[in-house]
Amino acid sequence: MTPLIEPNTGFKFDNVKRNQLLSDKGYMTPTATKTGTTIVGLLYKDGVVLGADTRATSGPIVADKNCRKIHYLAPNMYCCGAGTAADTDYTTNMVGSQLALHALNTGREARVVTAMTKLKQYLFRYQGHVGAALILGGVDVTGPHLFTIHPHGSTDKLPYVTMGSGSLCAMSVFESSWRPNLTRDEAVEMVKDAIESGIFNDLGSGSNVDVCVITKDNVEYIRGHSQPNERVAKEQSYRFAAGTTEFIGSKAGAPAEGAAAMDVSA
């Protein structure tokens, strides 16, 4: 008989037993790292406008103040990513290469719905363990399209969408202001306002506003379209005159009895 060998591919859940053991012994179990983001998209008269903030976080730490969250997929479509940065980068790069091969094989520009199908099928396969929440926007022969793809593989097709930890703040701007047949300038301004709403009301979002305008014949990717958190000059001097704080003395305290000296030979 051929012995059953566990395959080396796919996800492994060996740490479930480890976490249970730690929990039984009263230790804290490791928690998943979550990231914060505000990404949005809307349809306007001539195409699609996508927007994103530029803060990348690792727990309570701001890891990158100018992270690029709007990813290239094809000449006629881009994709905003929220969630785990590595997952969004890898997933969009992989599907982007598949769309390039698709265009070469068929001799025509890939449709937006093709990219959506590839993304949702890939994410559904991993049942949400690939932490990529995506907003896909583009224009093809059938017109402008805007989709959201959730980490579990479910999708929505709507005229305006938001995702990420600041999505509720951004959605409040869209629901109060969006209307059909917006002009380009109105759409870009609304996207900017929605992202800034996330930046100022969600701790996981911050820094600048990136915008991508996609039309039938052109793509305009604007890095740093709005920079609401630029560092400004301090309003007053924080230098204090000598003697402001009482100085007690400079004699170092004696080491405790029996304390070993620190080895600094290395």
Coordinates of C-alpha atoms in Angstrom, one line a residue:
M1 CA 0.0 0.0 0.0
T2 CA 1.1 3.5 -0.7
P3 CA 1.5 5.5 2.5
L4 CA -0.6 8.6 2.8
I5 CA 1.7 11.6 2.7
E6 CA 0.5 15.0 3.7
P7 CA 0.9 17.4 0.8
N8 CA 3.3 20.4 1.3
T9 CA 1.1 22.8 -0.6
G10 CA -1.7 25.0 0.7
F11 CA -2.4 26.4 4.2
K12 CA -1.3 24.5 7.3
F13 CA -3.1 24.7 10.6
D14 CA -0.5 23.1 12.9
N15 CA -0.5 26.2 15.1
V16 CA -4.1 25.5 16.1
K17 CA -2.9 22.8 18.5
R18 CA -0.1 25.1 19.7
N19 CA -2.6 28.0 20.4
Q20 CA -4.9 25.6 22.3
L21 CA -2.0 24.4 24.4
L22 CA -1.0 28.0 25.2
S23 CA -4.6 28.8 26.1
D24 CA -4.9 25.8 28.4
K25 CA -1.8 26.8 30.3
G26 CA -3.1 30.3 30.8
Y27 CA -0.8 32.1 28.3
M28 CA -2.0 34.7 25.7
T29 CA -2.4 33.3 22.2
P30 CA -0.9 35.2 19.2
T31 CA -3.4 37.5 17.5
A32 CA -3.7 38.2 13.8
T33 CA -2.2 41.4 12.5
K34 CA -4.8 43.7 11.1
T35 CA -4.2 46.7 8.8
G36 CA -6.3 49.8 8.3
T37 CA -7.2 51.5 5.1
T38 CA -9.7 53.7 3.3
I39 CA -10.2 52.9 -0.4
V40 CA -13.1 54.1 -2.6
G41 CA -14.3 54.2 -6.1
L42 CA -17.2 55.8 -8.0
L43 CA -18.6 56.0 -11.5
Y44 CA -18.9 59.4 -13.2
K45 CA -20.0 60.6 -16.6
D46 CA -16.9 59.5 -18.6
G47 CA -15.4 56.7 -16.6
V48 CA -14.2 55.6 -13.1
V49 CA -12.4 57.4 -10.3
L50 CA -10.5 55.3 -7.7
G51 CA -9.0 56.7 -4.5
A52 CA -6.9 55.5 -1.5
D53 CA -5.0 56.8 1.5
T54 CA -1.3 56.1 1.8
R55 CA -0.9 54.8 5.4
A56 CA 0.3 51.2 5.9
T57 CA 0.1 49.9 9.5
S58 CA 1.4 47.0 11.5
G59 CA -0.8 46.9 14.6
P60 CA -0.4 50.2 16.3
I61 CA 2.8 51.1 14.3
V62 CA 2.7 53.2 11.1
A63 CA 5.0 51.1 8.9
D64 CA 4.8 53.3 5.8
K65 CA 3.5 56.9 5.4
N66 CA 3.4 56.9 1.6
C67 CA 2.3 53.4 0.6
R68 CA 0.9 52.8 -2.9
K69 CA -2.5 51.1 -2.6
I70 CA -3.8 51.6 -6.2
H71 CA -2.4 48.7 -8.2
Y72 CA -2.0 48.3 -11.9
L73 CA -3.8 45.4 -13.5
A74 CA -4.1 46.2 -17.2
P75 CA -3.9 49.4 -19.3
N76 CA -7.6 49.9 -18.9
M77 CA -8.1 48.9 -15.3
Y78 CA -6.7 49.4 -11.8
C79 CA -7.4 47.9 -8.4
C80 CA -7.4 49.4 -4.9
G81 CA -6.3 47.0 -2.1
A82 CA -7.2 46.9 1.6
G83 CA -6.1 44.3 4.1
T84 CA -2.8 42.5 4.4
A85 CA -0.3 44.5 2.2
A86 CA 1.6 41.4 1.0
D87 CA -1.7 39.6 0.0
T88 CA -3.0 42.6 -2.0
D89 CA 0.4 43.1 -3.8
Y90 CA 0.7 39.4 -4.7
T91 CA -2.9 38.9 -5.7
T92 CA -3.0 41.9 -8.0
N93 CA 0.4 41.1 -9.5
M94 CA -0.6 37.5 -10.2
V95 CA -4.0 38.5 -11.9
G96 CA -2.3 41.3 -13.8
S97 CA 0.2 38.8 -15.4
Q98 CA -2.8 36.5 -16.2
L99 CA -4.6 39.4 -17.9
A100 CA -1.5 40.2 -19.9
L101 CA -1.3 36.6 -21.2
H102 CA -5.1 36.7 -21.8
A103 CA -4.7 39.8 -24.0
L104 CA -1.8 38.3 -25.9
N105 CA -3.7 35.0 -26.5
T106 CA -6.9 36.6 -27.6
G107 CA -5.5 39.7 -29.4
R108 CA -7.9 42.0 -27.7
E109 CA -8.1 44.1 -24.5
A110 CA -9.2 42.2 -21.4
R111 CA -12.6 43.1 -20.0
V112 CA -13.1 44.3 -16.5
V113 CA -15.5 41.4 -15.7
T114 CA -12.7 39.0 -16.7
A115 CA -10.4 40.5 -14.0
M116 CA -13.2 40.4 -11.4
T117 CA -13.8 36.7 -12.2
K118 CA -10.2 35.8 -11.8
L119 CA -9.9 37.7 -8.5
K120 CA -13.0 36.2 -7.0
Q121 CA -12.2 32.7 -8.0
Y122 CA -8.7 32.9 -6.5
L123 CA -9.9 34.4 -3.2
F124 CA -12.8 32.0 -2.8
R125 CA -10.4 29.1 -3.1
Y126 CA -8.7 30.2 0.1
Q127 CA -11.9 30.9 2.0
G128 CA -10.8 34.4 3.3
H129 CA -7.4 33.4 4.5
V130 CA -5.9 35.6 1.8
G131 CA -6.6 39.0 3.3
A132 CA -7.2 41.0 0.2
A133 CA -10.3 43.3 0.1
L134 CA -10.3 44.9 -3.4
I135 CA -12.0 47.6 -5.4
L136 CA -11.7 47.0 -9.1
G137 CA -12.4 49.8 -11.6
G138 CA -11.9 50.0 -15.3
V139 CA -13.3 50.9 -18.7
D140 CA -13.7 48.4 -21.6
V141 CA -15.7 48.0 -24.8
T142 CA -18.9 47.7 -22.8
G143 CA -18.3 50.9 -20.8
P144 CA -17.1 51.8 -17.3
H145 CA -17.3 49.2 -14.5
L146 CA -16.8 49.2 -10.7
F147 CA -16.6 46.1 -8.5
T148 CA -15.8 45.2 -4.9
I149 CA -14.2 41.8 -4.2
H150 CA -14.3 40.7 -0.6
P151 CA -11.6 38.4 0.9
H152 CA -14.0 35.4 0.8
G153 CA -14.7 35.9 -2.9
S154 CA -18.1 37.6 -2.8
T155 CA -18.5 40.6 -5.2
D156 CA -20.7 43.7 -5.7
K157 CA -21.3 45.9 -8.7
L158 CA -22.3 49.4 -7.6
P159 CA -22.0 53.0 -8.8
Y160 CA -20.0 54.0 -5.7
V161 CA -18.2 51.7 -3.2
T162 CA -15.9 51.9 -0.2
M163 CA -13.8 49.4 1.7
G164 CA -11.3 49.2 4.6
S165 CA -11.5 50.3 8.2
G166 CA -12.4 53.9 7.2
S167 CA -15.1 52.7 4.7
L168 CA -18.1 53.9 6.8
C169 CA -16.6 57.4 7.1
A170 CA -16.1 57.5 3.3
M171 CA -19.5 56.0 2.6
S172 CA -21.2 58.8 4.5
V173 CA -19.7 61.3 2.0
F174 CA -20.8 59.3 -1.0
E175 CA -24.3 58.7 0.3
S176 CA -24.9 62.4 0.9
S177 CA -23.3 63.7 -2.2
W178 CA -23.1 61.2 -5.1
R179 CA -25.4 61.6 -8.1
P180 CA -25.4 60.3 -11.7
N181 CA -23.4 62.0 -14.4
L182 CA -20.9 63.7 -12.3
T183 CA -18.2 65.7 -14.1
R184 CA -14.5 64.7 -13.8
D185 CA -13.7 67.5 -11.4
E186 CA -16.7 66.8 -9.2
A187 CA -15.9 63.1 -9.1
V188 CA -12.2 63.7 -8.1
E189 CA -13.2 66.2 -5.4
M190 CA -15.8 63.8 -4.0
V191 CA -13.3 61.0 -3.9
K192 CA -10.8 63.3 -2.1
D193 CA -13.4 64.3 0.4
A194 CA -14.3 60.6 1.1
I195 CA -10.7 59.6 1.6
E196 CA -10.0 62.6 3.8
S197 CA -13.0 61.6 5.9
G198 CA -11.4 58.2 6.5
I199 CA -8.0 59.8 7.2
F200 CA -9.3 62.1 9.9
N201 CA -11.8 59.7 11.5
D202 CA -10.1 56.3 11.3
L203 CA -6.7 55.7 13.1
G204 CA -5.8 53.0 10.5
S205 CA -5.9 55.5 7.7
G206 CA -3.7 58.5 7.2
S207 CA -1.1 60.6 5.2
N208 CA -2.0 61.5 1.6
V209 CA -4.8 60.9 -0.9
D210 CA -4.0 59.0 -4.2
V211 CA -6.4 59.3 -7.1
C212 CA -6.7 57.3 -10.3
V213 CA -9.0 58.5 -13.1
I214 CA -9.8 55.9 -15.8
T215 CA -11.5 56.8 -19.1
K216 CA -11.9 55.1 -22.4
D217 CA -8.8 56.6 -23.9
N218 CA -6.6 57.6 -20.9
V219 CA -5.5 56.7 -17.4
E220 CA -4.4 59.5 -15.0
Y221 CA -2.7 58.2 -11.8
I222 CA -2.2 61.1 -9.4
R223 CA 0.1 60.4 -6.4
G224 CA -0.3 62.8 -3.6
H225 CA -3.4 64.5 -5.1
S226 CA -4.1 65.9 -1.6
Q227 CA -1.7 66.1 1.3
P228 CA -3.8 67.1 4.3
N229 CA -1.1 66.1 6.9
E230 CA 1.9 68.2 5.7
R231 CA 4.2 69.1 8.5
V232 CA 4.0 72.8 9.2
A233 CA 6.3 75.2 11.2
K234 CA 5.8 75.2 15.0
E235 CA 3.7 78.1 16.2
Q236 CA 6.1 78.8 19.1
S237 CA 9.6 77.9 20.3
Y238 CA 9.9 75.0 22.8
R239 CA 13.5 75.9 23.9
F240 CA 13.7 76.6 27.6
A241 CA 16.3 78.8 29.3
A242 CA 19.0 77.2 31.4
G243 CA 17.9 76.8 35.0
T244 CA 14.2 76.4 34.1
T245 CA 14.3 72.9 35.7
E246 CA 15.9 72.6 39.1
F247 CA 19.2 70.7 38.9
I248 CA 19.8 68.4 41.9
G249 CA 23.3 67.1 41.3
S250 CA 25.6 65.0 39.0
K251 CA 26.8 62.3 41.3
A252 CA 25.8 58.8 40.1
G253 CA 24.2 56.5 42.7
A254 CA 26.4 53.7 44.0
P255 CA 25.6 50.2 42.7
A256 CA 23.6 47.9 44.9
E257 CA 25.5 45.6 47.2
G258 CA 26.4 42.3 45.4
A259 CA 25.4 43.7 42.0
A260 CA 27.5 42.3 39.1
A261 CA 29.2 44.8 36.7
M262 CA 28.0 44.8 33.1
D263 CA 30.3 43.0 30.6
V264 CA 31.2 45.7 28.0
S265 CA 34.2 43.9 26.5
A266 CA 32.5 43.1 23.2

